[in-house]
Amino acid sequence: MKEQLQALEQEALAKVEAASTLQELQDVRVAYLGKKGPITEVLRGMGKLSAEERPVIGELANTVRGNIANAIDEKKAGIEAEQLEKQLAEEQIDVTLPGRPVAVGGPHLLTSIVEEIEDLFIGLGFEIKEGPEVETDYYNFEALNLPKGHPARDMQDSFYITEELLLRTHTSPVQARTMNALEDKRPVKMICPGKVYRRDTDDATHSHQFTQIEGLYVDKNVRMSDLKGVLDRFAKQMFGEDREIRLRPSFFPFTEPSVEMDISCKVCNGKGCSVCKGTGWIEILGAGMVHPRVLEMAGYDPKEYSGFAFGMGPERIAMLKYGVDDIRHFYTNDLRFLKQYHQA
Ligand code: PHE
């Protein structure tokens, strides 16, 4: 029996030595140390042994078992270390390799100009508001002193969705919405950038969809000189400190008096050239003092409050500032055009 156990030990140790994977090692463990293995078998036959032999063989069997188990554990640690080594070698990262270039985008010119104008007005204490692009006839027209049938509605050819719903033709409805929403009728100082829509045929200066930025300041004692001061700051900050502004009388149903603002032509410095069509001035926005009817309809007492409003097209501002000659460039998204205006 002693020889049998020693032979088993030699056999098992040889197999452990020969094993090269964890699975093979596990097979050896099951084969020799498992419940159905030969060592268990030997121990089972111990009943037939004499009282002197029994402890000797028992001890030997345990030693053999221990030796095999140790050999398996050692071998297992060796295989695992080898595998780890191999994995580390395979997954090594060469941090000195050059990276793959990532194409970095940039804001659209229109986005940049709107943000620049927003920053400028935030600096003057204005808040930013937004309103819906699908607007009610009431806010787009009626609340702005343009009742149904008013001839001035023709100034803005509209896309109607139903009798009472349309795509807003300007951002002015946000004036009425903002004032209406304020329960306590406190002063308002806001600008509202957003998309507007008109039934125009697209050409170099017209687009059926374009952008506007509305401005509204309502408070006690707001005067025309306040409007002029704000617009003058805007023009100078946007186009250069040497620009002059000029207000010309105009008409909008929601402002009285109404004006159009020109800036002195940057190209010829006011002398007259093809850009300003020989006049020395370039029109950039419409404005005026909020009509008392508009204040009243929004719940503001025109005897207590007054205000100014203005509306401008950022595409036009960008066209003048950067010499863009066609409004369609803002919407056709030709990267060759857009990339010229990316600031890194
Ligand atoms: N809403 C006018 C337009 O689209 C512009 C404007 C706004 C004029 C505010 C006066 C005051 O033409």
mmCIF file of C-alpha atoms and ligand atoms in Angstrom:
data_model
loop_
_atom_site.group_PDB
_atom_site.id
_atom_site.type_symbol
_atom_site.label_atom_id
_atom_site.label_comp_id
_atom_site.label_asym_id
_atom_site.label_seq_id
_atom_site.Cartn_x
_atom_site.Cartn_y
_atom_site.Cartn_z
ATOM 1 C CA MET A 1 0.000 0.000 0.000
ATOM 2 C CA LYS A 2 2.884 2.228 0.834
ATOM 3 C CA GLU A 3 4.389 1.715 -2.613
ATOM 4 C CA GLN A 4 1.003 2.298 -4.182
ATOM 5 C CA LEU A 5 0.685 5.667 -2.482
ATOM 6 C CA GLN A 6 4.228 6.686 -3.371
ATOM 7 C CA ALA A 7 3.627 5.707 -6.995
ATOM 8 C CA LEU A 8 0.427 7.759 -7.021
ATOM 9 C CA GLU A 9 2.311 10.717 -5.597
ATOM 10 C CA GLN A 10 4.995 10.515 -8.301
ATOM 11 C CA GLU A 11 2.374 10.175 -10.994
ATOM 12 C CA ALA A 12 0.327 13.115 -9.719
ATOM 13 C CA LEU A 13 3.373 15.365 -9.268
ATOM 14 C CA ALA A 14 4.479 14.593 -12.822
ATOM 15 C CA LYS A 15 1.055 15.565 -14.157
ATOM 16 C CA VAL A 16 1.082 18.774 -12.136
ATOM 17 C CA GLU A 17 4.460 19.574 -13.600
ATOM 18 C CA ALA A 18 3.189 18.862 -17.100
ATOM 19 C CA ALA A 19 0.010 20.983 -16.757
ATOM 20 C CA SER A 20 0.213 24.267 -18.634
ATOM 21 C CA THR A 21 -3.270 25.728 -18.104
ATOM 22 C CA LEU A 22 -5.479 26.317 -15.090
ATOM 23 C CA GLN A 23 -8.011 23.876 -16.544
ATOM 24 C CA GLU A 24 -5.437 21.074 -16.843
ATOM 25 C CA LEU A 25 -4.414 21.733 -13.258
ATOM 26 C CA GLN A 26 -8.010 21.574 -12.101
ATOM 27 C CA ASP A 27 -8.383 18.219 -13.890
ATOM 28 C CA VAL A 28 -5.374 16.850 -11.982
ATOM 29 C CA ARG A 29 -6.865 18.087 -8.717
ATOM 30 C CA VAL A 30 -10.176 16.351 -9.396
ATOM 31 C CA ALA A 31 -8.497 13.167 -10.631
ATOM 32 C CA TYR A 32 -6.158 12.663 -7.641
ATOM 33 C CA LEU A 33 -7.708 14.501 -4.730
ATOM 34 C CA GLY A 34 -11.396 14.201 -5.613
ATOM 35 C CA LYS A 35 -13.827 11.975 -3.730
ATOM 36 C CA LYS A 36 -13.613 9.342 -6.425
ATOM 37 C CA GLY A 37 -9.818 9.644 -6.736
ATOM 38 C CA PRO A 38 -7.292 6.855 -6.073
ATOM 39 C CA ILE A 39 -6.101 8.236 -2.737
ATOM 40 C CA THR A 40 -9.600 8.188 -1.299
ATOM 41 C CA GLU A 41 -9.810 4.709 -2.674
ATOM 42 C CA VAL A 42 -6.654 3.667 -0.767
ATOM 43 C CA LEU A 43 -7.936 5.199 2.453
ATOM 44 C CA ARG A 44 -11.170 3.318 2.077
ATOM 45 C CA GLY A 45 -9.265 0.033 2.049
ATOM 46 C CA MET A 46 -7.530 0.830 5.343
ATOM 47 C CA GLY A 47 -10.038 -1.198 7.322
ATOM 48 C CA LYS A 48 -8.268 -4.336 6.151
ATOM 49 C CA LEU A 49 -4.940 -3.209 7.621
ATOM 50 C CA SER A 50 -3.478 -4.218 10.932
ATOM 51 C CA ALA A 51 -3.593 -1.829 13.907
ATOM 52 C CA GLU A 52 0.132 -1.076 13.538
ATOM 53 C CA GLU A 53 -0.023 -0.376 9.829
ATOM 54 C CA ARG A 54 -3.115 1.819 9.926
ATOM 55 C CA PRO A 55 -1.606 5.009 11.466
ATOM 56 C CA VAL A 56 1.505 4.723 9.294
ATOM 57 C CA ILE A 57 -0.436 4.455 6.062
ATOM 58 C CA GLY A 58 -2.950 7.068 7.246
ATOM 59 C CA GLU A 59 -0.175 9.531 7.871
ATOM 60 C CA LEU A 60 1.477 8.741 4.587
ATOM 61 C CA ALA A 61 -1.787 9.167 2.711
ATOM 62 C CA ASN A 62 -2.244 12.597 4.304
ATOM 63 C CA THR A 63 1.293 13.613 3.472
ATOM 64 C CA VAL A 64 0.890 12.482 -0.127
ATOM 65 C CA ARG A 65 -2.357 14.390 -0.391
ATOM 66 C CA GLY A 66 -0.751 17.467 1.140
ATOM 67 C CA ASN A 67 2.218 17.284 -1.216
ATOM 68 C CA ILE A 68 -0.003 17.008 -4.277
ATOM 69 C CA ALA A 69 -2.223 19.887 -3.084
ATOM 70 C CA ASN A 70 0.837 22.092 -2.431
ATOM 71 C CA ALA A 71 2.287 21.271 -5.812
ATOM 72 C CA ILE A 72 -1.014 22.200 -7.470
ATOM 73 C CA ASP A 73 -1.226 25.518 -5.560
ATOM 74 C CA GLU A 74 2.329 26.422 -6.437
ATOM 75 C CA LYS A 75 1.845 25.577 -10.073
ATOM 76 C CA LYS A 76 -1.413 27.538 -10.117
ATOM 77 C CA ALA A 77 0.290 30.669 -8.756
ATOM 78 C CA GLY A 78 2.969 30.250 -11.416
ATOM 79 C CA ILE A 79 0.472 29.952 -14.277
ATOM 80 C CA GLU A 80 -1.515 32.953 -13.019
ATOM 81 C CA ALA A 81 1.611 35.087 -12.749
ATOM 82 C CA GLU A 82 2.591 34.093 -16.249
ATOM 83 C CA GLN A 83 -0.836 34.983 -17.614
ATOM 84 C CA LEU A 84 -0.769 38.368 -15.908
ATOM 85 C CA GLU A 85 2.658 39.066 -17.298
ATOM 86 C CA LYS A 86 1.492 38.156 -20.784
ATOM 87 C CA GLN A 87 -1.629 40.321 -20.476
ATOM 88 C CA LEU A 88 0.375 43.294 -19.235
ATOM 89 C CA ALA A 89 2.775 42.930 -22.147
ATOM 90 C CA GLU A 90 -0.088 42.713 -24.647
ATOM 91 C CA GLU A 91 -2.020 45.655 -23.247
ATOM 92 C CA GLN A 92 0.921 47.955 -22.917
ATOM 93 C CA ILE A 93 0.088 51.522 -23.979
ATOM 94 C CA ASP A 94 2.643 53.571 -25.775
ATOM 95 C CA VAL A 95 1.968 56.999 -24.373
ATOM 96 C CA THR A 96 4.448 58.548 -26.753
ATOM 97 C CA LEU A 97 2.346 57.704 -29.853
ATOM 98 C CA PRO A 98 0.848 60.827 -31.454
ATOM 99 C CA GLY A 99 -2.939 61.162 -30.838
ATOM 100 C CA ARG A 100 -5.608 61.044 -33.504
ATOM 101 C CA PRO A 101 -6.605 64.591 -34.445
ATOM 102 C CA VAL A 102 -10.127 65.621 -33.355
ATOM 103 C CA ALA A 103 -11.924 68.044 -35.634
ATOM 104 C CA VAL A 104 -13.076 70.896 -33.441
ATOM 105 C CA GLY A 105 -16.236 72.737 -34.459
ATOM 106 C CA GLY A 106 -17.114 76.294 -33.605
ATOM 107 C CA PRO A 107 -20.195 78.412 -33.176
ATOM 108 C CA HIS A 108 -22.114 79.487 -36.273
ATOM 109 C CA LEU A 109 -21.539 83.123 -37.197
ATOM 110 C CA LEU A 110 -25.167 83.908 -36.417
ATOM 111 C CA THR A 111 -24.873 82.293 -32.971
ATOM 112 C CA SER A 112 -21.715 84.272 -32.262
ATOM 113 C CA ILE A 113 -23.256 87.580 -33.249
ATOM 114 C CA VAL A 114 -26.422 86.935 -31.211
ATOM 115 C CA GLU A 115 -24.282 86.041 -28.191
ATOM 116 C CA GLU A 116 -22.160 89.143 -28.671
ATOM 117 C CA ILE A 117 -25.293 91.319 -28.744
ATOM 118 C CA GLU A 118 -26.727 89.482 -25.720
ATOM 119 C CA ASP A 119 -23.536 90.093 -23.738
ATOM 120 C CA LEU A 120 -23.600 93.739 -24.637
ATOM 121 C CA PHE A 121 -27.174 94.218 -23.424
ATOM 122 C CA ILE A 122 -26.667 92.059 -20.323
ATOM 123 C CA GLY A 123 -23.889 94.542 -19.541
ATOM 124 C CA LEU A 124 -26.486 97.316 -19.746
ATOM 125 C CA GLY A 125 -28.772 95.537 -17.283
ATOM 126 C CA PHE A 126 -31.149 93.805 -19.717
ATOM 127 C CA GLU A 127 -32.529 90.309 -19.078
ATOM 128 C CA ILE A 128 -32.904 87.682 -21.800
ATOM 129 C CA LYS A 129 -36.418 86.463 -22.574
ATOM 130 C CA GLU A 130 -37.876 84.042 -25.082
ATOM 131 C CA GLY A 131 -41.258 83.515 -26.673
ATOM 132 C CA PRO A 132 -42.979 80.994 -28.957
ATOM 133 C CA GLU A 133 -42.365 80.901 -32.707
ATOM 134 C CA VAL A 134 -45.922 79.721 -33.321
ATOM 135 C CA GLU A 135 -47.759 82.769 -32.067
ATOM 136 C CA THR A 136 -51.341 83.845 -31.649
ATOM 137 C CA ASP A 137 -52.768 86.569 -33.835
ATOM 138 C CA TYR A 138 -53.449 88.405 -30.594
ATOM 139 C CA TYR A 139 -49.825 88.687 -29.477
ATOM 140 C CA ASN A 140 -48.290 89.024 -32.922
ATOM 141 C CA PHE A 141 -50.645 91.846 -33.925
ATOM 142 C CA GLU A 142 -53.552 92.868 -31.722
ATOM 143 C CA ALA A 143 -51.658 93.396 -28.473
ATOM 144 C CA LEU A 144 -49.258 95.532 -30.510
ATOM 145 C CA ASN A 145 -51.966 97.930 -31.597
ATOM 146 C CA LEU A 146 -52.567 96.173 -34.909
ATOM 147 C CA PRO A 147 -56.245 95.213 -34.837
ATOM 148 C CA LYS A 148 -57.672 92.908 -37.495
ATOM 149 C CA GLY A 149 -57.941 94.685 -40.819
ATOM 150 C CA HIS A 150 -55.258 97.238 -39.920
ATOM 151 C CA PRO A 151 -53.421 98.169 -43.122
ATOM 152 C CA ALA A 152 -50.011 97.994 -41.379
ATOM 153 C CA ARG A 153 -50.457 94.224 -41.055
ATOM 154 C CA ASP A 154 -49.467 94.133 -44.723
ATOM 155 C CA MET A 155 -45.987 95.373 -43.762
ATOM 156 C CA GLN A 156 -45.319 91.837 -42.599
ATOM 157 C CA ASP A 157 -46.555 89.100 -44.916
ATOM 158 C CA SER A 158 -47.408 86.215 -42.651
ATOM 159 C CA PHE A 159 -47.533 82.430 -42.641
ATOM 160 C CA TYR A 160 -50.895 81.644 -41.065
ATOM 161 C CA ILE A 161 -51.519 78.210 -39.582
ATOM 162 C CA THR A 162 -55.144 78.819 -38.614
ATOM 163 C CA GLU A 163 -57.201 82.024 -38.427
ATOM 164 C CA GLU A 164 -55.753 82.684 -34.980
ATOM 165 C CA LEU A 165 -52.288 81.091 -35.178
ATOM 166 C CA LEU A 166 -49.292 82.075 -37.277
ATOM 167 C CA LEU A 167 -45.522 81.883 -37.377
ATOM 168 C CA ARG A 168 -44.494 85.068 -35.620
ATOM 169 C CA THR A 169 -43.455 87.772 -38.072
ATOM 170 C CA HIS A 170 -41.329 89.591 -35.503
ATOM 171 C CA THR A 171 -40.127 89.256 -31.912
ATOM 172 C CA SER A 172 -42.335 92.155 -30.761
ATOM 173 C CA PRO A 173 -45.032 89.801 -29.368
ATOM 174 C CA VAL A 174 -42.528 88.960 -26.622
ATOM 175 C CA GLN A 175 -42.852 92.592 -25.460
ATOM 176 C CA ALA A 176 -46.566 92.095 -24.855
ATOM 177 C CA ARG A 177 -46.100 88.606 -23.396
ATOM 178 C CA THR A 178 -43.403 89.744 -20.959
ATOM 179 C CA MET A 179 -45.394 92.728 -19.704
ATOM 180 C CA ASN A 180 -48.612 90.695 -19.482
ATOM 181 C CA ALA A 181 -46.951 87.973 -17.445
ATOM 182 C CA LEU A 182 -45.788 90.330 -14.707
ATOM 183 C CA GLU A 183 -48.564 90.380 -12.128
ATOM 184 C CA ASP A 184 -47.052 93.218 -10.132
ATOM 185 C CA LYS A 185 -46.459 95.414 -13.192
ATOM 186 C CA ARG A 186 -42.902 96.160 -12.182
ATOM 187 C CA PRO A 187 -40.331 97.747 -14.536
ATOM 188 C CA VAL A 188 -39.162 95.574 -17.451
ATOM 189 C CA LYS A 189 -35.746 95.590 -19.080
ATOM 190 C CA MET A 190 -35.315 92.712 -21.490
ATOM 191 C CA ILE A 191 -34.082 91.606 -24.841
ATOM 192 C CA CYS A 192 -35.460 88.677 -26.786
ATOM 193 C CA PRO A 193 -33.535 86.958 -29.558
ATOM 194 C CA GLY A 194 -35.371 84.475 -31.760
ATOM 195 C CA LYS A 195 -36.452 83.196 -35.144
ATOM 196 C CA VAL A 196 -39.133 85.004 -37.144
ATOM 197 C CA TYR A 197 -40.897 84.152 -40.395
ATOM 198 C CA ARG A 198 -42.212 86.180 -43.324
ATOM 199 C CA ARG A 199 -43.763 85.238 -46.635
ATOM 200 C CA ASP A 200 -40.872 86.704 -48.636
ATOM 201 C CA THR A 201 -39.114 85.316 -51.673
ATOM 202 C CA ASP A 202 -35.558 84.448 -50.683
ATOM 203 C CA ASP A 203 -32.851 86.569 -52.293
ATOM 204 C CA ALA A 204 -29.609 88.232 -51.211
ATOM 205 C CA THR A 205 -31.381 90.439 -48.660
ATOM 206 C CA HIS A 206 -34.564 88.457 -47.875
ATOM 207 C CA SER A 207 -35.131 85.156 -46.159
ATOM 208 C CA HIS A 208 -38.501 83.602 -45.275
ATOM 209 C CA GLN A 209 -36.990 82.797 -41.907
ATOM 210 C CA PHE A 210 -34.529 85.072 -40.186
ATOM 211 C CA THR A 211 -33.590 86.259 -36.708
ATOM 212 C CA GLN A 212 -34.529 89.285 -34.683
ATOM 213 C CA ILE A 213 -33.516 90.701 -31.349
ATOM 214 C CA GLU A 214 -36.182 92.675 -29.589
ATOM 215 C CA GLY A 215 -35.441 95.126 -26.815
ATOM 216 C CA LEU A 216 -37.880 96.571 -24.277
ATOM 217 C CA TYR A 217 -37.387 98.921 -21.370
ATOM 218 C CA VAL A 218 -40.437 100.043 -19.404
ATOM 219 C CA ASP A 219 -40.160 102.062 -16.227
ATOM 220 C CA LYS A 220 -41.188 105.375 -14.734
ATOM 221 C CA ASN A 221 -39.787 108.315 -16.719
ATOM 222 C CA VAL A 222 -38.181 106.395 -19.573
ATOM 223 C CA ARG A 223 -37.437 108.955 -22.273
ATOM 224 C CA MET A 224 -36.440 109.058 -25.906
ATOM 225 C CA SER A 225 -32.975 110.196 -24.806
ATOM 226 C CA ASP A 226 -32.614 106.901 -22.902
ATOM 227 C CA LEU A 227 -33.366 105.036 -26.105
ATOM 228 C CA LYS A 228 -30.854 107.106 -27.996
ATOM 229 C CA GLY A 229 -28.190 106.559 -25.339
ATOM 230 C CA VAL A 230 -28.641 102.779 -25.321
ATOM 231 C CA LEU A 231 -28.636 102.547 -29.122
ATOM 232 C CA ASP A 232 -25.572 104.769 -29.384
ATOM 233 C CA ARG A 233 -23.687 102.493 -26.956
ATOM 234 C CA PHE A 234 -24.832 99.449 -28.908
ATOM 235 C CA ALA A 235 -23.680 100.914 -32.247
ATOM 236 C CA LYS A 236 -20.297 101.958 -30.920
ATOM 237 C CA GLN A 237 -19.603 98.690 -29.146
ATOM 238 C CA MET A 238 -20.670 96.660 -32.170
ATOM 239 C CA PHE A 239 -19.152 98.680 -34.979
ATOM 240 C CA GLY A 240 -16.429 100.795 -33.369
ATOM 241 C CA GLU A 241 -16.208 103.825 -31.112
ATOM 242 C CA ASP A 242 -15.945 106.162 -34.100
ATOM 243 C CA ARG A 243 -19.444 105.294 -35.404
ATOM 244 C CA GLU A 244 -22.191 107.922 -35.269
ATOM 245 C CA ILE A 245 -25.895 107.149 -35.086
ATOM 246 C CA ARG A 246 -28.848 108.982 -36.577
ATOM 247 C CA LEU A 247 -32.533 108.534 -35.759
ATOM 248 C CA ARG A 248 -35.008 109.112 -38.615
ATOM 249 C CA PRO A 249 -38.753 109.411 -38.088
ATOM 250 C CA SER A 250 -40.598 106.270 -39.137
ATOM 251 C CA PHE A 251 -43.792 104.383 -38.393
ATOM 252 C CA PHE A 252 -44.629 101.287 -36.380
ATOM 253 C CA PRO A 253 -48.117 100.843 -34.923
ATOM 254 C CA PHE A 254 -46.701 99.760 -31.550
ATOM 255 C CA THR A 255 -44.365 102.714 -31.000
ATOM 256 C CA GLU A 256 -45.027 106.442 -30.963
ATOM 257 C CA PRO A 257 -42.961 108.238 -31.967
ATOM 258 C CA SER A 258 -41.189 105.638 -34.123
ATOM 259 C CA VAL A 259 -37.715 105.879 -35.572
ATOM 260 C CA GLU A 260 -35.294 104.029 -37.743
ATOM 261 C CA MET A 261 -31.679 104.090 -36.694
ATOM 262 C CA ASP A 262 -28.804 104.525 -39.110
ATOM 263 C CA ILE A 263 -25.112 104.215 -38.395
ATOM 264 C CA SER A 264 -22.481 106.163 -40.259
ATOM 265 C CA CYS A 265 -21.003 104.058 -43.046
ATOM 266 C CA LYS A 266 -17.806 102.377 -41.964
ATOM 267 C CA VAL A 267 -16.565 101.861 -45.505
ATOM 268 C CA CYS A 268 -16.532 105.522 -46.579
ATOM 269 C CA ASN A 269 -16.752 107.122 -43.135
ATOM 270 C CA GLY A 270 -19.900 108.979 -44.104
ATOM 271 C CA LYS A 271 -18.710 110.360 -47.409
ATOM 272 C CA GLY A 272 -20.939 108.143 -49.540
ATOM 273 C CA CYS A 273 -20.069 104.903 -51.335
ATOM 274 C CA SER A 274 -21.711 101.870 -52.919
ATOM 275 C CA VAL A 275 -22.268 100.120 -49.576
ATOM 276 C CA CYS A 276 -24.309 103.037 -48.189
ATOM 277 C CA LYS A 277 -25.713 103.857 -51.633
ATOM 278 C CA GLY A 278 -24.080 107.265 -51.599
ATOM 279 C CA THR A 279 -25.855 108.455 -48.427
ATOM 280 C CA GLY A 280 -23.079 107.944 -45.877
ATOM 281 C CA TRP A 281 -25.580 106.145 -43.587
ATOM 282 C CA ILE A 282 -26.736 102.559 -43.186
ATOM 283 C CA GLU A 283 -30.086 101.622 -41.653
ATOM 284 C CA ILE A 284 -29.813 98.980 -38.969
ATOM 285 C CA LEU A 285 -32.900 98.864 -36.807
ATOM 286 C CA GLY A 286 -36.402 100.079 -35.957
ATOM 287 C CA ALA A 287 -37.318 101.531 -32.592
ATOM 288 C CA GLY A 288 -39.544 103.947 -30.738
ATOM 289 C CA MET A 289 -41.362 104.808 -27.546
ATOM 290 C CA VAL A 290 -43.832 102.079 -26.581
ATOM 291 C CA HIS A 291 -47.308 103.141 -27.695
ATOM 292 C CA PRO A 292 -49.577 103.985 -24.722
ATOM 293 C CA ARG A 293 -52.205 101.569 -26.099
ATOM 294 C CA VAL A 294 -49.647 98.719 -25.983
ATOM 295 C CA LEU A 295 -48.770 99.521 -22.357
ATOM 296 C CA GLU A 296 -52.435 99.745 -21.467
ATOM 297 C CA MET A 297 -53.343 96.425 -23.115
ATOM 298 C CA ALA A 298 -50.542 94.744 -21.137
ATOM 299 C CA GLY A 299 -51.888 96.199 -17.891
ATOM 300 C CA TYR A 300 -49.403 99.048 -17.454
ATOM 301 C CA ASP A 301 -50.790 102.515 -16.738
ATOM 302 C CA PRO A 302 -49.382 104.781 -19.479
ATOM 303 C CA LYS A 303 -49.731 107.775 -17.142
ATOM 304 C CA GLU A 304 -47.335 106.165 -14.723
ATOM 305 C CA TYR A 305 -45.086 104.182 -17.044
ATOM 306 C CA SER A 306 -43.320 104.837 -20.309
ATOM 307 C CA GLY A 307 -40.872 102.777 -22.293
ATOM 308 C CA PHE A 308 -38.838 102.254 -25.388
ATOM 309 C CA ALA A 309 -38.545 99.283 -27.710
ATOM 310 C CA PHE A 310 -36.325 98.320 -30.587
ATOM 311 C CA GLY A 311 -36.022 95.455 -33.017
ATOM 312 C CA MET A 312 -32.998 94.489 -35.063
ATOM 313 C CA GLY A 313 -31.903 91.706 -37.388
ATOM 314 C CA PRO A 314 -28.628 90.114 -36.294
ATOM 315 C CA GLU A 315 -28.030 88.757 -39.822
ATOM 316 C CA ARG A 316 -27.992 92.316 -41.078
ATOM 317 C CA ILE A 317 -25.680 93.375 -38.254
ATOM 318 C CA ALA A 318 -23.302 90.497 -39.085
ATOM 319 C CA MET A 319 -23.491 91.303 -42.808
ATOM 320 C CA LEU A 320 -22.442 94.880 -42.146
ATOM 321 C CA LYS A 321 -19.831 93.984 -39.571
ATOM 322 C CA TYR A 322 -18.173 91.254 -41.643
ATOM 323 C CA GLY A 323 -19.014 92.291 -45.179
ATOM 324 C CA VAL A 324 -21.256 89.275 -45.883
ATOM 325 C CA ASP A 325 -23.081 89.996 -49.133
ATOM 326 C CA ASP A 326 -25.923 87.450 -49.057
ATOM 327 C CA ILE A 327 -28.271 86.585 -46.172
ATOM 328 C CA ARG A 328 -28.642 83.055 -47.560
ATOM 329 C CA HIS A 329 -25.068 82.311 -46.435
ATOM 330 C CA PHE A 330 -26.419 82.108 -42.873
ATOM 331 C CA TYR A 331 -28.772 79.295 -43.789
ATOM 332 C CA THR A 332 -27.079 77.225 -46.475
ATOM 333 C CA ASN A 333 -24.330 76.266 -44.020
ATOM 334 C CA ASP A 334 -21.468 75.967 -46.458
ATOM 335 C CA LEU A 335 -18.517 75.128 -44.213
ATOM 336 C CA ARG A 336 -16.168 77.134 -46.417
ATOM 337 C CA PHE A 337 -18.183 80.211 -45.455
ATOM 338 C CA LEU A 338 -18.730 79.318 -41.804
ATOM 339 C CA LYS A 339 -15.124 78.370 -41.070
ATOM 340 C CA GLN A 340 -13.933 81.869 -41.860
ATOM 341 C CA TYR A 341 -15.613 83.089 -38.689
ATOM 342 C CA HIS A 342 -14.394 80.516 -36.201
ATOM 343 C CA GLN A 343 -12.301 82.038 -33.503
ATOM 344 C CA ALA A 344 -10.052 79.378 -32.053
HETATM 345 N N1 PHE B 1 -41.044 94.644 -34.953
HETATM 346 C C1 PHE B 1 -40.515 95.611 -35.897
HETATM 347 C C2 PHE B 1 -40.211 94.891 -37.200
HETATM 348 O O1 PHE B 1 -40.137 93.714 -37.232
HETATM 349 C C3 PHE B 1 -39.266 96.247 -35.364
HETATM 350 C C4 PHE B 1 -39.520 97.095 -34.167
HETATM 351 C C5 PHE B 1 -39.440 96.556 -32.908
HETATM 352 C C6 PHE B 1 -39.814 98.434 -34.292
HETATM 353 C C7 PHE B 1 -39.655 97.333 -31.792
HETATM 354 C C8 PHE B 1 -40.052 99.211 -33.205
HETATM 355 C C9 PHE B 1 -39.966 98.674 -31.947
HETATM 356 O O2 PHE B 1 -40.080 95.545 -38.217
#
